[in-house]
Every structure is written in structure tokens, then in C-alpha cells.
Amino acid sequence: MGDPVLTSVVESFRSQFRPRNLFHISSWVRDYTRADFRGDLVAGLTVGVMLVPQGMAYAVLAGVPPIYGLYASLVPLIVYPIFGTSRHLAIGVMAIDMLILSAGLSALAEVGTAEYVQLAITLAVMVGAIQMLMGTLRLGFVVNLLSRPVISGFTAAAALTIGVTQLKNLLGIPLPRTSDVFVLVSEAMQRIADIHVITVVIGVGGIILLLVLRRFAPIAPGSLIAVVIATLAVYALRLEANGVEIVGDVPTGLPGPEMPSLSITTLKDLLPTAITLSLVQFM
């Protein structure tokens, strides 16, 4: 008789990769109705409109060109309905993930360079492979070992860190790329005289608009409204000529397929960040 643990793992692996279990779309597409399509169409348009500014913003947070945020938002939404098991799960880039990615990669390459982007793609492949392995080994019970206070504390700390890292964009001043909250606040206070007034007005105005809409019109898509108003203001008043930083031209189309760097050295350097991302996403 063989090792029962190994046998269980092999059987789990075989089960997950049987066509019926792999392509979960086959379990619901036959019962899909026209009413379902109408509801999904409205939901899809809503998510799609919001996803454009959100995806680009998260890409900037990660340190890669904005177009990669759109790539990372588009592909999962196409692939997940085919292989995914949940009809209510939102798939795409997340702020916490982008912060971890930036912290892990900035020590290995200069932010925004081709090498940095290549490392980000390689990291994505590694995280996917690790999570597939975790799923095959049925490690979902790990989530039960994490207490709610720990998860709440991590989420709150991540929100604070993400907010502080955006001080440079809110104030229009250069700040070091670090996740150290105290360093960022100290640097911002030292350069408070260099703030860009128009940038501050746009940022603070957007925050106030979000708060007002949430209070008096909670159904309204506050984030989308803020983005549209800010975009129109920058375009109409030509604020980029007055020092307001804009995204600029975004490439069209999709990039050609290309293998990421899979050298042993690269994989070894990225492994700690890949494991961290895998566990955080698993929660």
C-alpha cells in the first residue's frame, strides 16, 4: 500500500483537473436565461465603467504603467467565469495586493522600468502557481486559523498605509517610494511649503464630493462621478499646463504573448513576496 497522504493529494489533483470540475461554466451555462443576461449586462456595464479608473489607479500604486492595471482587470474577468466556482466573487486588482507588490519589487528594480514590469509579471505567475498548489492540497482550513481581530487589524493598517502613500499625489510633491508611514509623513511635513495648490484643490475637492455623495446620495456612483468631474476640469481648464500631473496617453490593444523571466535567481528573489501575496489573497 502506498502513502495515504500522497494518494489523497494525487486523487485531489486528478479530481480538480477533470474537464467537468475544471470548466465550471458547464454547471450553470445550460440554465442561463435571458433575464440573467439582462441583469448581468447592467452589472457588467457598471463594473466596466468603474474598472477603468480603478485599474489604472491601482497600477500606479503598484509602480507599473497604468495600462497594466487594465490588462490585470480585463483578463481575470474573462477567465474566471469559465473556471471559477463563485457567481458573486469580484475578481481583479486590489489595493492591498498592489502595496505588497510595490514593497517587494522596489527593492529589486527601479520602479516603472521594463525590468520592474517583467518582475511584476513573473510574480503574478508565481502567485497563481502557489495558489493552485494550495487549492490542490485543500489548504482552505488555514483561513480558520486567523482570528478576526488579526484580519481587521491588517486591513486597517493597510488602508492607513495606502492613504499615506498617496500624500505625494494629493499634495503634488515628490516623496520617497516607501511604505513606512512615519517617513512619508515626516517628509511631507518638511516639504509642506512646496505643495501644488491646484493639485490639492482637486484632491480635497474629490474627497469632499465622495463624502457628500455618500451622505446624501448613497446610491450614486461617487467614485465615477468624482473621476468624471476631475477629468473634465483638467481638460477644460488645461490644468496639465499648470503643473497638474496626468496619466497621459494610454496604449491601445493588447500586448503580444511573451514569457516572463523564470531564472532560478529571479524566482528565489521573488519567492518571499509571492508567498506573502498568496496568503493575503487566500484570506
CSV table of C-alpha atoms in Angstrom, one decimal, residues 23-121:
chain,number,residue,atom,x,y,z
A,23,PHE,CA,-14.7,24.1,-16.6
A,24,HIS,CA,-17.3,25.2,-14.0
A,25,ILE,CA,-19.1,27.2,-16.6
A,26,SER,CA,-20.7,23.9,-17.7
A,27,SER,CA,-22.6,23.7,-14.4
A,28,TRP,CA,-24.6,26.9,-15.0
A,29,VAL,CA,-24.5,27.9,-18.6
A,30,ARG,CA,-27.2,25.5,-19.7
A,31,ASP,CA,-29.7,27.1,-17.2
A,32,TYR,CA,-28.7,30.7,-18.2
A,33,THR,CA,-31.8,32.7,-19.1
A,34,ARG,CA,-32.5,36.0,-20.9
A,35,ALA,CA,-33.4,37.6,-17.6
A,36,ASP,CA,-30.0,36.5,-16.2
A,37,PHE,CA,-28.4,38.2,-19.2
A,38,ARG,CA,-30.2,41.5,-18.7
A,39,GLY,CA,-29.1,41.6,-15.0
A,40,ASP,CA,-25.5,40.7,-15.9
A,41,LEU,CA,-25.4,43.3,-18.7
A,42,VAL,CA,-26.3,46.1,-16.2
A,43,ALA,CA,-23.8,44.7,-13.7
A,44,GLY,CA,-21.1,44.3,-16.3
A,45,LEU,CA,-21.5,47.9,-17.6
A,46,THR,CA,-21.4,49.2,-14.1
A,47,VAL,CA,-18.3,47.3,-13.2
A,48,GLY,CA,-16.6,48.1,-16.5
A,49,VAL,CA,-17.1,51.8,-16.2
A,50,MET,CA,-15.7,51.8,-12.7
A,51,LEU,CA,-12.9,49.4,-13.5
A,52,VAL,CA,-11.1,51.8,-15.9
A,53,PRO,CA,-10.1,54.5,-13.4
A,54,GLN,CA,-9.7,52.0,-10.6
A,55,GLY,CA,-7.5,49.7,-12.6
A,56,MET,CA,-5.2,52.5,-13.7
A,57,ALA,CA,-5.0,53.9,-10.2
A,58,TYR,CA,-4.0,50.6,-8.7
A,59,ALA,CA,-1.4,50.1,-11.4
A,60,VAL,CA,0.1,53.5,-10.4
A,61,LEU,CA,0.1,52.3,-6.8
A,62,ALA,CA,2.0,49.2,-7.8
A,63,GLY,CA,4.6,51.2,-9.7
A,64,VAL,CA,3.8,49.9,-13.2
A,65,PRO,CA,2.4,51.9,-16.2
A,66,PRO,CA,-1.4,52.4,-15.9
A,67,ILE,CA,-2.2,50.2,-18.9
A,68,TYR,CA,-1.1,47.2,-16.9
A,69,GLY,CA,-3.9,47.9,-14.5
A,70,LEU,CA,-6.4,47.5,-17.4
A,71,TYR,CA,-4.7,44.3,-18.5
A,72,ALA,CA,-4.9,42.8,-15.0
A,73,SER,CA,-8.5,43.8,-14.7
A,74,LEU,CA,-9.6,42.5,-18.1
A,75,VAL,CA,-8.1,39.0,-18.2
A,76,PRO,CA,-9.5,37.7,-14.9
A,77,LEU,CA,-13.0,38.9,-15.7
A,78,ILE,CA,-12.9,36.9,-18.9
A,79,VAL,CA,-11.2,33.8,-17.5
A,80,TYR,CA,-12.9,33.4,-14.1
A,81,PRO,CA,-16.5,32.8,-15.4
A,82,ILE,CA,-15.1,29.7,-17.2
A,83,PHE,CA,-13.1,28.2,-14.3
A,84,GLY,CA,-14.4,30.0,-11.2
A,85,THR,CA,-16.8,28.4,-8.7
A,86,SER,CA,-18.4,31.6,-7.3
A,87,ARG,CA,-21.0,33.7,-9.1
A,88,HIS,CA,-20.7,36.5,-6.6
A,89,LEU,CA,-16.9,36.9,-6.3
A,90,ALA,CA,-15.2,40.1,-7.6
A,91,ILE,CA,-12.0,39.4,-9.4
A,92,GLY,CA,-9.4,41.9,-10.2
A,93,VAL,CA,-6.6,44.1,-8.8
A,94,MET,CA,-6.8,45.1,-5.1
A,95,ALA,CA,-5.1,48.0,-3.3
A,96,ILE,CA,-3.6,45.8,-0.6
A,97,ASP,CA,-2.0,43.5,-3.2
A,98,MET,CA,-0.6,46.4,-5.1
A,99,LEU,CA,1.0,47.8,-1.9
A,100,ILE,CA,2.7,44.4,-1.2
A,101,LEU,CA,3.8,44.1,-4.8
A,102,SER,CA,5.4,47.6,-4.7
A,103,ALA,CA,7.2,47.0,-1.4
A,104,GLY,CA,8.6,43.7,-2.7
A,105,LEU,CA,9.7,44.7,-6.1
A,106,SER,CA,11.0,48.2,-5.4
A,107,ALA,CA,14.0,46.6,-3.6
A,108,LEU,CA,14.9,44.5,-6.7
A,109,ALA,CA,14.4,47.0,-9.6
A,110,GLU,CA,13.7,50.7,-10.2
A,111,VAL,CA,10.0,51.5,-10.2
A,112,GLY,CA,8.5,51.9,-13.7
A,113,THR,CA,11.3,50.4,-15.6
A,114,ALA,CA,11.0,47.4,-18.1
A,115,GLU,CA,12.8,45.2,-15.6
A,116,TYR,CA,10.3,46.2,-12.8
A,117,VAL,CA,7.3,45.3,-15.1
A,118,GLN,CA,8.9,42.0,-16.0
A,119,LEU,CA,9.4,41.1,-12.4
A,120,ALA,CA,5.7,42.1,-11.7
A,121,ILE,CA,4.6,39.7,-14.4
